[in-house]
Amino acid sequence: MNEVISLIKNHRSIRKFKNEPVTEEQLNEIISAAQCASTSSNVQAYSVIAATDPALKKQLAELAGNQAYIEECPVFLIWCADLHRLDQVTAGHMAGRGSYVDSTENFIVATVDAALAAQTAAVAAESLGLGIVYIGGVRNRIAELSELLNLPELVYPVFGMCLGVPDQEPGIRPRLPVEAVLHRNGYNEERIQEPVQAYDQTMQRYLSERTGGKRDTPWSQIMADRLAEPIRLHMREFLSGKGFMGK
């Protein structure tokens, strides 16, 4: 195992941060590294908003489910899929042609671009001794949050990311066995049940140790409970209203 793989495999979500700043140099290096992530056809269809103002972070925390670590981290990054920039800078080159900027394919491209850049940023941050945690809660009240950040049409917040110096050392959460996710030469239905059953047992042990025996729910049961809950069903209407997936 080399140093890069070791760093990646040591990832854990950090939700408690020291009262130390993230320097401008660090932030610029992290975002610069993120820009080196793969991007479909070089469209680079994402933008990042760095929230450092305490009052703004407090509002963002409230909109994202009252997650205190958004307020406490020195920098809160909001990773946005951004087709607005593409729409604006290509307008003068269209020469009367219709634009497919709002297509479902471009929506996927922008979302994937944002995710690839963000994960590259996460690895870069961890290489500098910083910690991160992703915040899907920015989509809880996404219309209000978008208005707060002045996000124009064809821009939406995919997720947030707390960034700072870790003040905790949480355990590493086990992942599914490689056998559950790696298929060879085609999808193999027979590779589903057995690896997940083994993982259920791994997660039961992990949760029991983490909670002092108070919880040992199998992963498949946790996922079933999640699928039974209506989560953020407002997203389709919001995205449509923002001009996405018109074609």
Tab-separated table of C-alpha atoms in Angstrom:
chain	number	residue	atom	x	y	z
A	1	MET	CA	0.000	0.000	0.000
A	2	ASN	CA	1.462	3.394	-0.958
A	3	GLU	CA	1.006	6.685	0.889
A	4	VAL	CA	-1.851	7.906	-1.309
A	5	ILE	CA	-3.906	4.739	-0.856
A	6	SER	CA	-3.139	4.753	2.862
A	7	LEU	CA	-4.397	8.345	3.122
A	8	ILE	CA	-7.590	7.515	1.230
A	9	LYS	CA	-8.280	4.423	3.325
A	10	ASN	CA	-7.797	6.426	6.522
A	11	HIS	CA	-10.695	8.749	5.661
A	12	ARG	CA	-13.250	9.455	8.369
A	13	SER	CA	-15.908	12.147	8.742
A	14	ILE	CA	-14.873	14.935	11.120
A	15	ARG	CA	-17.605	16.756	13.025
A	16	LYS	CA	-15.532	18.530	15.664
A	17	PHE	CA	-12.925	21.105	14.725
A	18	LYS	CA	-10.218	23.003	16.581
A	19	ASN	CA	-10.492	26.759	16.837
A	20	GLU	CA	-7.807	27.191	14.194
A	21	PRO	CA	-8.161	28.860	10.802
A	22	VAL	CA	-7.872	27.326	7.380
A	23	THR	CA	-5.433	29.662	5.661
A	24	GLU	CA	-6.107	31.244	2.296
A	25	GLU	CA	-3.099	29.377	0.956
A	26	GLN	CA	-4.549	26.056	2.131
A	27	LEU	CA	-7.976	26.832	0.703
A	28	ASN	CA	-6.547	27.879	-2.644
A	29	GLU	CA	-4.388	24.745	-2.829
A	30	ILE	CA	-7.384	22.539	-2.007
A	31	ILE	CA	-9.618	24.119	-4.651
A	32	SER	CA	-6.773	24.133	-7.166
A	33	ALA	CA	-6.313	20.405	-6.549
A	34	ALA	CA	-10.073	19.890	-6.914
A	35	GLN	CA	-9.909	21.504	-10.337
A	36	CYS	CA	-7.540	18.736	-11.448
A	37	ALA	CA	-10.312	16.164	-11.057
A	38	SER	CA	-11.686	14.606	-14.219
A	39	THR	CA	-14.449	16.604	-15.881
A	40	SER	CA	-16.653	15.521	-18.761
A	41	SER	CA	-15.535	17.159	-22.038
A	42	ASN	CA	-13.693	19.754	-19.935
A	43	VAL	CA	-16.961	21.585	-19.205
A	44	GLN	CA	-15.985	22.075	-15.518
A	45	ALA	CA	-19.636	22.562	-14.666
A	46	TYR	CA	-19.354	23.343	-10.953
A	47	SER	CA	-18.699	26.236	-8.595
A	48	VAL	CA	-17.702	26.325	-4.940
A	49	ILE	CA	-18.861	28.855	-2.372
A	50	ALA	CA	-16.647	29.221	0.701
A	51	ALA	CA	-18.678	30.459	3.661
A	52	THR	CA	-16.506	31.938	6.418
A	53	ASP	CA	-18.746	34.689	7.799
A	54	PRO	CA	-20.084	33.526	11.198
A	55	ALA	CA	-23.537	35.010	10.619
A	56	LEU	CA	-23.844	33.324	7.235
A	57	LYS	CA	-22.654	29.986	8.603
A	58	LYS	CA	-25.246	30.243	11.372
A	59	GLN	CA	-28.017	30.707	8.795
A	60	LEU	CA	-26.672	27.864	6.680
A	61	ALA	CA	-26.538	25.599	9.716
A	62	GLU	CA	-30.189	26.313	10.492
A	63	LEU	CA	-31.263	25.619	6.917
A	64	ALA	CA	-29.252	22.379	6.851
A	65	GLY	CA	-30.932	20.833	9.880
A	66	ASN	CA	-29.304	22.750	12.754
A	67	GLN	CA	-25.982	20.955	12.347
A	68	ALA	CA	-23.727	22.819	14.753
A	69	TYR	CA	-20.467	21.830	13.114
A	70	ILE	CA	-21.360	24.014	10.127
A	71	GLU	CA	-21.104	26.982	12.462
A	72	GLU	CA	-18.055	25.650	14.272
A	73	CYS	CA	-15.856	24.782	11.288
A	74	PRO	CA	-13.708	27.658	9.990
A	75	VAL	CA	-14.764	27.140	6.364
A	76	PHE	CA	-17.994	25.670	5.032
A	77	LEU	CA	-17.836	24.833	1.336
A	78	ILE	CA	-20.995	24.575	-0.749
A	79	TRP	CA	-20.358	22.531	-3.885
A	80	CYS	CA	-22.709	23.537	-6.688
A	81	ALA	CA	-23.523	22.022	-10.054
A	82	ASP	CA	-23.234	25.053	-12.314
A	83	LEU	CA	-24.552	25.213	-15.869
A	84	HIS	CA	-25.243	28.951	-15.578
A	85	ARG	CA	-21.629	29.876	-16.299
A	86	LEU	CA	-21.659	27.644	-19.387
A	87	ASP	CA	-24.923	29.184	-20.563
A	88	GLN	CA	-23.600	32.725	-20.145
A	89	VAL	CA	-20.193	32.345	-21.779
A	90	THR	CA	-21.455	30.370	-24.789
A	91	ALA	CA	-24.356	32.687	-25.617
A	92	GLY	CA	-22.266	34.811	-27.973
A	93	HIS	CA	-21.159	31.743	-29.922
A	94	MET	CA	-24.550	30.163	-30.504
A	95	ALA	CA	-25.435	32.216	-33.600
A	96	GLY	CA	-29.154	31.534	-33.348
A	97	ARG	CA	-28.772	27.855	-32.553
A	98	GLY	CA	-30.933	26.355	-29.820
A	99	SER	CA	-29.104	25.388	-26.639
A	100	TYR	CA	-29.354	22.064	-24.851
A	101	VAL	CA	-27.716	23.433	-21.711
A	102	ASP	CA	-30.797	22.388	-19.705
A	103	SER	CA	-30.752	18.759	-20.852
A	104	THR	CA	-30.878	15.866	-18.398
A	105	GLU	CA	-27.458	14.747	-19.672
A	106	ASN	CA	-25.905	18.108	-18.814
A	107	PHE	CA	-27.574	18.003	-15.402
A	108	ILE	CA	-25.858	14.644	-14.790
A	109	VAL	CA	-22.539	15.997	-16.096
A	110	ALA	CA	-22.669	19.011	-13.766
A	111	THR	CA	-23.629	16.917	-10.740
A	112	VAL	CA	-20.889	14.363	-11.403
A	113	ASP	CA	-18.339	17.116	-12.031
A	114	ALA	CA	-19.144	18.684	-8.661
A	115	ALA	CA	-18.854	15.341	-6.882
A	116	LEU	CA	-15.541	14.424	-8.511
A	117	ALA	CA	-14.049	17.823	-7.688
A	118	ALA	CA	-15.290	17.692	-4.109
A	119	GLN	CA	-13.839	14.264	-3.404
A	120	THR	CA	-10.517	15.340	-4.882
A	121	ALA	CA	-10.652	18.368	-2.571
A	122	ALA	CA	-11.355	16.071	0.378
A	123	VAL	CA	-8.227	14.018	-0.324
A	124	ALA	CA	-6.183	17.190	-0.782
A	125	ALA	CA	-7.472	18.597	2.518
A	126	GLU	CA	-6.671	15.400	4.394
A	127	SER	CA	-3.166	15.394	2.928
A	128	LEU	CA	-2.689	18.805	4.618
A	129	GLY	CA	-3.802	17.447	7.988
A	130	LEU	CA	-7.315	18.906	7.730
A	131	GLY	CA	-10.607	17.062	8.080
A	132	ILE	CA	-13.946	17.203	6.303
A	133	VAL	CA	-17.505	16.009	6.531
A	134	TYR	CA	-20.037	16.136	3.710
A	135	ILE	CA	-23.379	17.813	4.439
A	136	GLY	CA	-26.317	16.614	2.356
A	137	GLY	CA	-28.548	18.708	4.606
A	138	VAL	CA	-28.001	21.719	2.344
A	139	ARG	CA	-30.792	20.178	0.278
A	140	ASN	CA	-33.248	20.157	3.208
A	141	ARG	CA	-34.457	23.693	2.536
A	142	ILE	CA	-32.723	24.092	-0.757
A	143	ALA	CA	-34.808	26.959	-2.126
A	144	GLU	CA	-34.139	29.138	0.915
A	145	LEU	CA	-30.461	28.229	0.954
A	146	SER	CA	-30.129	28.971	-2.765
A	147	GLU	CA	-31.744	32.357	-2.278
A	148	LEU	CA	-29.443	33.102	0.655
A	149	LEU	CA	-26.409	32.365	-1.524
A	150	ASN	CA	-27.813	34.209	-4.566
A	151	LEU	CA	-27.615	31.116	-6.749
A	152	PRO	CA	-28.889	31.918	-10.252
A	153	GLU	CA	-30.872	29.703	-12.607
A	154	LEU	CA	-29.060	26.499	-13.619
A	155	VAL	CA	-27.063	26.371	-10.374
A	156	TYR	CA	-27.946	24.136	-7.440
A	157	PRO	CA	-26.138	23.109	-4.240
A	158	VAL	CA	-25.250	19.422	-4.469
A	159	PHE	CA	-23.850	19.190	-0.926
A	160	GLY	CA	-21.831	21.087	1.630
A	161	MET	CA	-18.468	20.283	3.184
A	162	CYS	CA	-17.179	21.327	6.589
A	163	LEU	CA	-13.444	21.977	6.516
A	164	GLY	CA	-11.027	22.501	9.381
A	165	VAL	CA	-8.415	21.092	11.732
A	166	PRO	CA	-9.794	17.894	13.332
A	167	ASP	CA	-10.447	17.909	17.072
A	168	GLN	CA	-11.480	14.251	17.245
A	169	GLU	CA	-10.300	10.856	16.030
A	170	PRO	CA	-13.412	8.854	15.160
A	171	GLY	CA	-13.133	5.260	14.060
A	172	ILE	CA	-13.131	4.305	10.421
A	173	ARG	CA	-16.558	3.058	9.368
A	174	PRO	CA	-16.368	-0.278	7.550
A	175	ARG	CA	-17.412	-0.391	3.924
A	176	LEU	CA	-19.086	-3.140	1.930
A	177	PRO	CA	-16.741	-5.963	0.925
A	178	VAL	CA	-15.087	-5.480	-2.440
A	179	GLU	CA	-16.961	-8.599	-3.574
A	180	ALA	CA	-20.255	-6.741	-3.160
A	181	VAL	CA	-19.362	-3.904	-5.508
A	182	LEU	CA	-16.865	-5.367	-7.976
A	183	HIS	CA	-18.458	-7.300	-10.833
A	184	ARG	CA	-16.467	-8.785	-13.696
A	185	ASN	CA	-17.578	-8.693	-17.323
A	186	GLY	CA	-21.198	-7.974	-16.425
A	187	TYR	CA	-23.505	-7.542	-13.459
A	188	ASN	CA	-23.725	-10.655	-11.295
A	189	GLU	CA	-26.902	-10.966	-9.204
A	190	GLU	CA	-25.305	-13.766	-7.201
A	191	ARG	CA	-22.792	-11.318	-5.740
A	192	ILE	CA	-25.438	-9.394	-3.797
A	193	GLN	CA	-26.786	-11.366	-0.862
A	194	GLU	CA	-23.793	-13.197	0.611
A	195	PRO	CA	-21.350	-10.252	0.781
A	196	VAL	CA	-24.061	-8.032	2.279
A	197	GLN	CA	-24.900	-10.643	4.909
A	198	ALA	CA	-21.238	-10.659	5.921
A	199	TYR	CA	-21.240	-6.860	5.967
A	200	ASP	CA	-24.353	-6.811	8.144
A	201	GLN	CA	-22.422	-8.723	10.785
A	202	THR	CA	-19.420	-6.397	10.451
A	203	MET	CA	-21.632	-3.337	10.901
A	204	GLN	CA	-23.406	-4.879	13.886
A	205	ARG	CA	-20.059	-5.342	15.625
A	206	TYR	CA	-18.932	-1.836	14.654
A	207	LEU	CA	-22.113	-0.162	15.900
A	208	SER	CA	-22.125	-2.176	19.102
A	209	GLU	CA	-18.557	-1.135	19.876
A	210	ARG	CA	-19.219	2.481	18.916
A	211	THR	CA	-22.384	2.792	21.030
A	212	GLY	CA	-21.345	0.651	23.979
A	213	GLY	CA	-23.821	-2.059	23.060
A	214	LYS	CA	-26.802	0.282	22.644
A	215	ARG	CA	-27.148	-0.313	18.922
A	216	ASP	CA	-26.330	-3.202	16.621
A	217	THR	CA	-28.691	-2.790	13.671
A	218	PRO	CA	-27.652	-4.587	10.468
A	219	TRP	CA	-26.765	-2.322	7.550
A	220	SER	CA	-29.506	-3.798	5.346
A	221	GLN	CA	-32.090	-2.924	8.014
A	222	ILE	CA	-30.745	0.635	8.276
A	223	MET	CA	-31.044	0.965	4.504
A	224	ALA	CA	-34.587	-0.458	4.553
A	225	ASP	CA	-35.599	2.119	7.163
A	226	ARG	CA	-34.051	4.845	5.022
A	227	LEU	CA	-35.904	3.761	1.889
A	228	ALA	CA	-39.173	3.719	3.820
A	229	GLU	CA	-38.811	7.432	4.641
A	230	PRO	CA	-39.781	10.164	2.141
A	231	ILE	CA	-36.580	12.223	1.979
A	232	ARG	CA	-36.383	15.568	0.173
A	233	LEU	CA	-39.174	14.855	-2.270
A	234	HIS	CA	-39.168	18.562	-3.100
A	235	MET	CA	-35.986	18.156	-5.162
A	236	ARG	CA	-37.649	17.387	-8.509
A	237	GLU	CA	-39.850	20.472	-8.363
A	238	PHE	CA	-36.949	22.638	-7.206
A	239	LEU	CA	-34.606	21.456	-9.960
A	240	SER	CA	-37.289	21.921	-12.595
A	241	GLY	CA	-37.882	25.449	-11.313
A	242	LYS	CA	-34.163	26.160	-11.549
A	243	GLY	CA	-34.179	25.258	-15.228
A	244	PHE	CA	-32.633	21.795	-15.035
A	245	MET	CA	-33.719	18.722	-17.017
A	246	GLY	CA	-35.911	20.653	-19.444
A	247	LYS	CA	-34.932	18.246	-22.204
